[in-house]
CSV table of C-alpha atoms and ligand atoms in Angstrom, one decimal:
chain,number,residue,atom,x,y,z
L,1,MET,CA,148.6,154.7,133.1
L,2,ASP,CA,149.6,151.1,132.3
L,3,MET,CA,149.2,150.0,135.7
L,4,GLN,CA,145.3,151.2,135.4
L,5,THR,CA,144.9,149.9,132.5
L,6,SER,CA,146.0,146.8,133.3
L,7,PHE,CA,144.3,146.7,136.8
L,8,LEU,CA,140.7,147.3,134.7
L,9,ASP,CA,142.0,144.9,132.2
L,10,ARG,CA,142.2,142.3,135.4
L,11,LEU,CA,139.3,143.3,136.6
L,12,PHE,CA,137.5,142.9,133.2
L,13,GLU,CA,139.1,139.7,132.9
L,14,SER,CA,137.9,138.2,136.0
L,15,GLY,CA,134.7,139.4,135.3
L,16,LEU,CA,134.3,141.4,138.4
L,17,LEU,CA,133.9,144.5,136.2
L,18,ILE,CA,131.8,144.3,133.2
L,19,ASP,CA,132.5,146.5,130.2
L,20,THR,CA,129.6,148.3,128.7
L,21,GLY,CA,131.8,150.1,126.2
L,22,ILE,CA,131.7,153.3,128.4
L,23,ASP,CA,134.6,154.5,130.7
L,24,GLY,CA,133.4,154.7,134.2
L,25,LEU,CA,130.4,152.5,133.6
L,26,TYR,CA,130.8,149.3,134.6
L,27,GLY,CA,128.3,146.2,135.4
L,28,ARG,CA,129.5,144.2,138.8
L,29,SER,CA,129.5,140.5,139.2
L,30,GLY,CA,127.8,138.8,142.1
L,31,GLN,CA,131.1,138.4,143.9
L,32,PHE,CA,132.2,142.2,143.4
L,33,GLU,CA,128.5,142.6,145.1
L,34,ASP,CA,129.2,140.7,147.8
L,35,VAL,CA,132.0,142.4,149.0
L,36,ILE,CA,130.0,145.5,149.0
L,37,ALA,CA,127.3,144.1,151.0
L,38,ALA,CA,129.7,142.2,153.7
L,39,PHE,CA,131.6,145.7,154.0
L,40,GLU,CA,128.4,147.5,154.5
L,41,ARG,CA,127.3,145.0,157.1
L,42,LEU,CA,130.8,146.0,158.8
L,43,ILE,CA,129.9,149.7,158.5
L,44,ASP,CA,126.4,148.9,160.2
L,45,THR,CA,128.5,147.3,163.4
L,46,PHE,CA,130.6,150.3,163.7
L,47,GLY,CA,127.6,153.1,163.2
L,48,GLY,CA,124.5,151.0,164.5
L,49,ALA,CA,124.4,151.7,167.8
L,50,ASP,CA,124.5,155.4,167.3
L,51,GLY,CA,120.7,155.1,166.4
L,52,ALA,CA,120.9,156.8,162.9
L,53,GLU,CA,117.8,157.0,160.8
L,54,ALA,CA,118.1,154.9,157.6
L,55,MET,CA,117.0,156.5,154.4
L,56,ARG,CA,117.2,155.7,150.9
L,57,PHE,CA,116.6,157.7,147.7
L,58,PRO,CA,116.7,156.8,144.1
L,59,PRO,CA,119.8,157.7,142.0
L,60,GLY,CA,117.7,161.0,140.6
L,61,MET,CA,116.7,163.8,142.8
L,62,ASN,CA,114.2,166.9,142.5
L,63,ARG,CA,115.7,169.0,139.8
L,64,ALA,CA,114.4,172.4,142.0
L,65,PHE,CA,116.5,171.1,145.1
L,66,PHE,CA,119.3,170.8,143.1
L,67,GLU,CA,119.3,173.6,141.5
L,68,LYS,CA,119.1,175.7,145.2
L,69,SER,CA,121.7,173.4,146.3
L,70,GLY,CA,124.4,175.5,144.2
L,71,TYR,CA,125.8,172.4,142.7
L,72,MET,CA,126.0,174.1,139.3
L,73,LYS,CA,128.0,177.0,140.4
L,74,SER,CA,130.7,174.7,142.0
L,75,PHE,CA,130.7,171.6,140.2
L,76,PRO,CA,129.1,172.1,136.9
L,77,GLN,CA,131.2,170.0,134.9
L,78,LEU,CA,130.2,166.8,137.1
L,79,ALA,CA,126.4,167.2,137.2
L,80,GLY,CA,124.0,165.0,134.9
L,81,THR,CA,120.6,165.9,133.8
L,82,VAL,CA,117.6,163.5,132.7
L,83,HIS,CA,116.2,164.3,129.5
L,84,SER,CA,113.4,163.0,128.1
L,85,PHE,CA,111.0,163.3,124.4
L,86,CYS,CA,108.1,165.5,125.2
L,87,GLY,CA,107.1,166.0,121.6
L,88,SER,CA,104.0,165.5,119.3
L,89,GLU,CA,103.7,162.6,116.9
L,90,LEU,CA,105.2,165.0,114.0
L,91,ASP,CA,108.1,165.6,116.5
L,92,HIS,CA,108.4,161.6,116.8
L,93,VAL,CA,108.8,161.2,112.9
L,94,SER,CA,111.7,163.9,113.0
L,95,LEU,CA,113.3,162.2,115.6
L,96,LEU,CA,113.4,159.1,114.2
L,97,GLN,CA,114.6,160.3,111.0
L,98,CYS,CA,117.4,162.1,112.6
L,99,MET,CA,118.3,158.7,114.1
L,100,GLU,CA,117.9,157.4,110.9
L,101,VAL,CA,120.7,159.7,109.1
L,102,GLY,CA,122.8,159.8,112.3
L,103,GLU,CA,122.3,163.4,113.3
L,104,ASP,CA,122.1,164.4,116.6
L,105,TRP,CA,118.8,163.2,118.0
L,106,THR,CA,119.2,164.4,121.1
L,107,LYS,CA,118.9,168.3,120.5
L,108,GLY,CA,115.0,168.2,121.0
L,109,GLN,CA,115.3,165.9,124.5
L,110,GLU,CA,113.6,168.5,127.0
L,111,ALA,CA,114.7,168.6,130.6
L,112,THR,CA,112.6,166.6,133.1
L,113,ASP,CA,112.1,167.4,136.9
L,114,ILE,CA,115.0,165.0,137.7
L,115,VAL,CA,118.7,165.2,137.8
L,116,LEU,CA,120.9,162.6,138.5
L,117,THR,CA,122.2,162.8,142.6
L,118,PRO,CA,125.6,164.1,142.6
L,119,ALA,CA,126.3,162.8,146.4
L,120,ALA,CA,124.0,160.7,148.6
L,121,CYS,CA,123.1,163.6,151.3
L,122,TYR,CA,121.9,166.2,148.6
L,123,PRO,CA,118.2,164.8,148.7
L,124,LEU,CA,118.4,164.7,152.4
L,125,TYR,CA,118.7,168.6,153.7
L,126,PRO,CA,115.5,169.9,152.2
L,127,THR,CA,113.6,166.9,153.3
L,128,ILE,CA,114.7,167.3,156.9
L,129,ALA,CA,114.1,171.1,156.7
L,130,LYS,CA,110.7,170.5,155.8
L,131,ARG,CA,110.0,168.5,159.0
L,132,GLY,CA,110.8,171.8,161.2
L,133,ASN,CA,113.2,172.3,164.0
L,134,LEU,CA,115.5,169.7,164.8
L,135,PRO,CA,115.3,168.1,168.5
L,136,LYS,CA,117.9,169.0,171.0
L,137,THR,CA,119.6,165.7,170.1
L,138,GLY,CA,120.2,167.1,166.5
L,139,GLY,CA,119.9,164.5,163.9
L,140,LEU,CA,121.8,161.3,162.6
L,141,PHE,CA,121.1,160.0,159.1
L,142,ASP,CA,122.0,156.8,157.1
L,143,LEU,CA,122.3,157.0,153.4
L,144,GLN,CA,123.2,155.2,150.8
L,145,SER,CA,122.5,156.0,146.6
L,146,TYR,CA,124.1,155.5,143.8
L,147,CYS,CA,125.7,158.8,142.5
L,148,PHE,CA,126.1,160.2,138.9
L,149,ARG,CA,129.6,162.3,138.0
L,150,HIS,CA,130.5,163.0,134.7
L,151,GLU,CA,134.3,162.0,134.8
L,152,PRO,CA,134.7,159.3,132.5
L,153,SER,CA,138.2,157.7,133.4
L,154,LYS,CA,140.2,154.6,132.5
L,155,ASP,CA,141.0,154.5,136.5
L,156,PRO,CA,138.6,151.7,137.7
L,157,ALA,CA,138.6,153.8,140.6
L,158,ARG,CA,137.0,156.9,139.0
L,159,GLN,CA,133.6,155.8,138.0
L,160,GLN,CA,130.8,157.9,136.3
L,161,LEU,CA,128.1,155.8,138.7
L,162,PHE,CA,128.9,154.6,141.8
L,163,ARG,CA,127.6,154.0,145.3
L,164,MET,CA,128.1,156.2,148.1
L,165,ARG,CA,127.2,155.4,151.9
L,166,GLU,CA,126.8,158.1,154.0
L,167,TYR,CA,126.5,159.2,157.5
L,168,VAL,CA,125.3,162.7,157.9
L,169,CYS,CA,124.7,164.8,161.2
L,170,MET,CA,123.3,167.9,162.2
L,171,GLY,CA,123.4,169.9,165.3
L,172,THR,CA,125.9,172.0,167.2
L,173,GLU,CA,129.4,172.9,165.9
L,174,LEU,CA,130.8,170.6,168.6
L,175,HIS,CA,128.4,168.0,168.0
L,176,VAL,CA,128.9,167.5,164.3
L,177,THR,CA,132.8,168.2,164.6
L,178,ASP,CA,133.1,165.3,167.6
L,179,PHE,CA,130.7,163.2,164.8
L,180,ARG,CA,133.3,163.9,161.8
L,181,GLN,CA,136.3,162.7,164.3
L,182,ARG,CA,134.5,159.8,165.5
L,183,TRP,CA,134.2,158.6,162.1
L,184,MET,CA,138.1,159.2,161.1
L,185,ASP,CA,139.0,157.0,163.9
L,186,ARG,CA,136.5,154.4,162.9
L,187,GLY,CA,137.6,154.6,159.4
L,188,VAL,CA,141.1,153.8,160.2
L,189,GLU,CA,139.9,150.9,162.4
L,190,MET,CA,137.5,149.5,159.9
L,191,MET,CA,140.2,149.5,157.5
L,192,LYS,CA,142.7,148.1,159.6
L,193,ALA,CA,140.3,145.1,160.4
L,194,VAL,CA,140.1,144.4,156.7
L,195,GLY,CA,143.9,144.8,155.9
L,196,LEU,CA,144.1,148.0,154.5
L,197,GLU,CA,146.7,150.4,155.2
L,198,VAL,CA,145.3,154.0,155.0
L,199,THR,CA,146.6,157.5,155.3
L,200,ILE,CA,144.4,160.5,156.3
L,201,ASP,CA,144.7,163.8,154.8
L,202,VAL,CA,143.2,167.4,154.6
L,203,ALA,CA,141.5,167.8,150.9
L,204,ASN,CA,139.3,170.0,148.4
L,205,ASP,CA,136.5,169.6,146.4
L,206,PRO,CA,137.1,169.9,142.6
L,207,PHE,CA,135.7,173.4,142.4
L,208,PHE,CA,135.2,174.7,139.0
L,209,GLY,CA,137.0,177.3,137.2
L,210,ARG,CA,139.3,180.3,138.7
L,211,ALA,CA,137.0,181.4,141.3
L,212,GLY,CA,136.8,177.5,142.4
L,213,LYS,CA,140.7,177.8,143.3
L,214,MET,CA,139.8,180.2,146.0
L,215,LEU,CA,136.8,177.8,147.4
L,216,ALA,CA,139.3,174.9,147.6
L,217,ASN,CA,142.2,176.8,149.2
L,218,ASN,CA,139.6,178.5,151.4
L,219,GLN,CA,138.2,174.6,152.3
L,220,ARG,CA,141.9,173.4,152.7
L,221,ASP,CA,143.0,176.3,155.0
L,222,GLN,CA,139.7,175.8,157.3
L,223,ASN,CA,140.3,171.7,157.2
L,224,LEU,CA,136.9,171.5,156.2
L,225,LYS,CA,137.3,168.1,154.2
L,226,PHE,CA,139.3,165.1,154.9
L,227,GLU,CA,139.9,161.9,152.9
L,228,LEU,CA,140.8,158.6,153.9
L,229,LEU,CA,143.5,157.4,150.9
L,230,ILE,CA,144.3,154.0,150.1
L,231,PRO,CA,146.7,153.3,147.2
L,232,ILE,CA,144.8,151.5,144.5
L,233,THR,CA,145.9,152.3,141.1
L,234,SER,CA,148.9,154.6,142.3
L,235,ALA,CA,151.2,154.4,144.9
L,236,ALA,CA,152.2,158.2,144.9
L,237,ASN,CA,148.3,159.0,144.5
L,238,PRO,CA,146.2,156.9,146.5
L,239,THR,CA,142.4,157.0,145.9
L,240,ALA,CA,140.1,158.7,148.3
L,241,CYS,CA,137.8,156.0,149.9
L,242,MET,CA,136.2,157.5,152.6
L,243,SER,CA,135.6,161.6,152.9
L,244,PHE,CA,134.8,163.5,156.1
L,245,ASN,CA,133.1,167.1,155.2
L,246,TYR,CA,132.2,169.7,157.7
L,247,HIS,CA,129.9,172.4,156.1
L,248,GLN,CA,129.8,174.6,159.3
L,249,ASP,CA,126.4,176.2,159.0
L,250,ALA,CA,126.4,176.4,154.9
L,251,PHE,CA,123.6,173.9,154.2
L,252,GLY,CA,121.7,174.9,158.0
L,253,THR,CA,121.4,178.3,156.4
L,254,LYS,CA,120.9,177.6,153.0
L,255,TRP,CA,118.0,175.0,153.8
L,256,GLY,CA,116.8,176.2,156.8
L,257,LEU,CA,117.7,173.5,159.1
L,258,ASN,CA,117.2,175.0,162.9
L,259,LEU,CA,117.9,173.4,166.1
L,260,GLU,CA,115.1,173.7,168.9
L,261,ASP,CA,116.4,176.9,170.2
L,262,GLY,CA,116.2,178.4,166.9
L,263,THR,CA,119.8,178.6,166.0
L,264,VAL,CA,121.2,177.6,162.6
L,265,ALA,CA,122.3,173.9,162.4
L,266,HIS,CA,126.0,172.9,161.4
L,267,THR,CA,126.4,169.6,159.3
L,268,ALA,CA,128.7,167.2,158.7
L,269,CYS,CA,128.7,164.4,156.3
L,270,VAL,CA,130.7,160.9,156.1
L,271,GLY,CA,131.2,159.1,153.1
L,272,PHE,CA,132.1,155.7,151.8
L,273,GLY,CA,133.3,155.0,148.4
L,274,LEU,CA,132.1,151.3,148.4
L,275,GLU,CA,133.3,150.4,144.8
L,276,ARG,CA,136.7,151.8,145.9
L,277,ILE,CA,136.8,149.9,148.8
L,278,ALA,CA,136.1,146.6,146.9
L,279,LEU,CA,138.3,147.6,144.4
L,280,ALA,CA,141.3,148.5,147.4
L,281,LEU,CA,140.4,145.0,148.7
L,282,PHE,CA,140.5,143.3,145.5
L,283,HIS,CA,143.9,145.3,144.6
L,284,HIS,CA,145.6,144.2,147.9
L,285,HIS,CA,144.3,141.1,148.7
L,286,GLY,CA,144.1,139.5,145.1
L,287,LEU,CA,141.0,139.0,142.9
L,288,ASP,CA,140.4,135.8,144.4
L,289,VAL,CA,138.4,136.4,147.4
L,290,LYS,CA,139.0,132.7,148.5
L,291,GLN,CA,142.8,133.6,148.9
L,292,TRP,CA,142.2,136.6,150.9
L,293,PRO,CA,143.8,136.2,154.3
L,294,ALA,CA,141.7,134.7,157.2
L,295,SER,CA,141.5,137.6,159.2
L,296,VAL,CA,140.2,139.7,156.4
L,297,ARG,CA,137.3,137.2,155.2
L,298,LYS,CA,136.5,137.0,159.0
L,299,ALA,CA,136.3,140.4,159.2
L,300,LEU,CA,133.7,140.7,156.3
L,301,TRP,CA,131.7,137.3,156.7
L,302,GLY,CA,132.2,136.2,160.4
G,401,LIG,P1,138.6,162.2,144.5
G,401,LIG,O1,139.0,163.5,145.0
G,401,LIG,O2,138.7,161.0,144.2
G,401,LIG,O3,137.2,163.3,143.0
G,401,LIG,P2,135.9,163.3,145.7
G,401,LIG,O4,136.8,163.8,147.0
G,401,LIG,O5,135.5,164.0,145.1
G,401,LIG,O6,136.7,162.1,145.1
G,401,LIG,P3,133.6,162.9,147.5
G,401,LIG,O7,133.1,163.9,146.7
G,401,LIG,O8,133.9,163.6,148.5
G,401,LIG,O9,135.1,162.6,146.5
G,401,LIG,O10,132.7,162.0,147.8
G,401,LIG,C1,132.6,160.8,148.4
G,401,LIG,C2,133.2,159.7,148.4
G,401,LIG,O11,132.9,159.2,147.3
G,401,LIG,C3,134.5,159.5,148.2
G,401,LIG,O12,135.6,159.6,149.3
G,401,LIG,C4,134.8,158.7,147.5
G,401,LIG,O13,135.2,157.0,148.1
G,401,LIG,C5,133.6,158.2,146.2
G,401,LIG,N1,133.9,158.4,145.2
G,401,LIG,C6,134.0,160.0,144.7
G,401,LIG,N2,134.2,160.5,143.0
G,401,LIG,C7,133.7,158.9,143.0
G,401,LIG,C8,134.0,158.5,141.8
G,401,LIG,N3,134.2,159.0,140.6
G,401,LIG,N4,134.2,157.0,141.3
G,401,LIG,C9,134.0,156.1,142.4
G,401,LIG,N5,133.8,156.6,143.7
G,401,LIG,C10,134.0,157.9,143.6
G,402,LIG,ZN1,127.4,164.1,152.0
G,403,LIG,MG1,138.8,164.6,146.3
């Protein structure tokens, strides 16, 4: 706990992260952003030849798609919705009165059609389903988005608004599990290139409640999720900086993603936690980028 506080404090003192008064909501300095940009270019060099279709969605998604995704069944504790004032002039008067006397002014806010994106790939599946059947070669997509998760923490590696770079693969079981394995190998290689020691381990998502325990156990037993772990705030509990998820045909069935021959597509996604990777670099090589090992600087900036 002390370690966490002090790394966060040092990040604030150095200006790399900017305190907003909210745990897990930080501004970032130009230097911090430069590290993320450099690492994303490294991702491009590893993944560039695969011919993924790049798409960028904003950090909010269509609420109807979010509802259909089943996110509220699995992770209600993490979700964030966008609400707005939709009232009359009279309602406005009482809103301001409410704020004036320090009462809860948010009660009158109404849900909009937008929710905050929980993972970069969520807006993709309905988008691709709308196109019709996938070609024989399947689909490969390159995504990056700010994501929201309501998990306030003093651990700088657990933020509420953070960026996820993802590759998503759609195709046959063999096709998408090969894709996932390739990125596990690449992940290890990339982190080695920037001087980070990693381990890969089987993992599970934080499914809510008692029924969630079973889902989590099932996910583990079937090796559906792996994480690439790097010690950041704790050596005993290293942080997931990448995840490798195989959804079987669950998303294919849910969204109606079919292959050319009419069979349901299997899907897999590989996610990079960009802030976490930057934090791992600062933690291991120091807060002054100029002092980083030459090999690391070369891998990032050529
Ligand atoms: P954790 O196990 O640490 O809660 P996760 O398994 O929930 O992470 P995923 O849902 O697989 O993470 O998200 C993909 C990637 O996004 C993770 O590998 C991680 O690098 C990053 N990530 C997830 N949650 C956060 C967060 N709160 N702050 C910063 N990065 C995050
Ligand atoms: Zn994903
Ligand atoms: Mg996890």
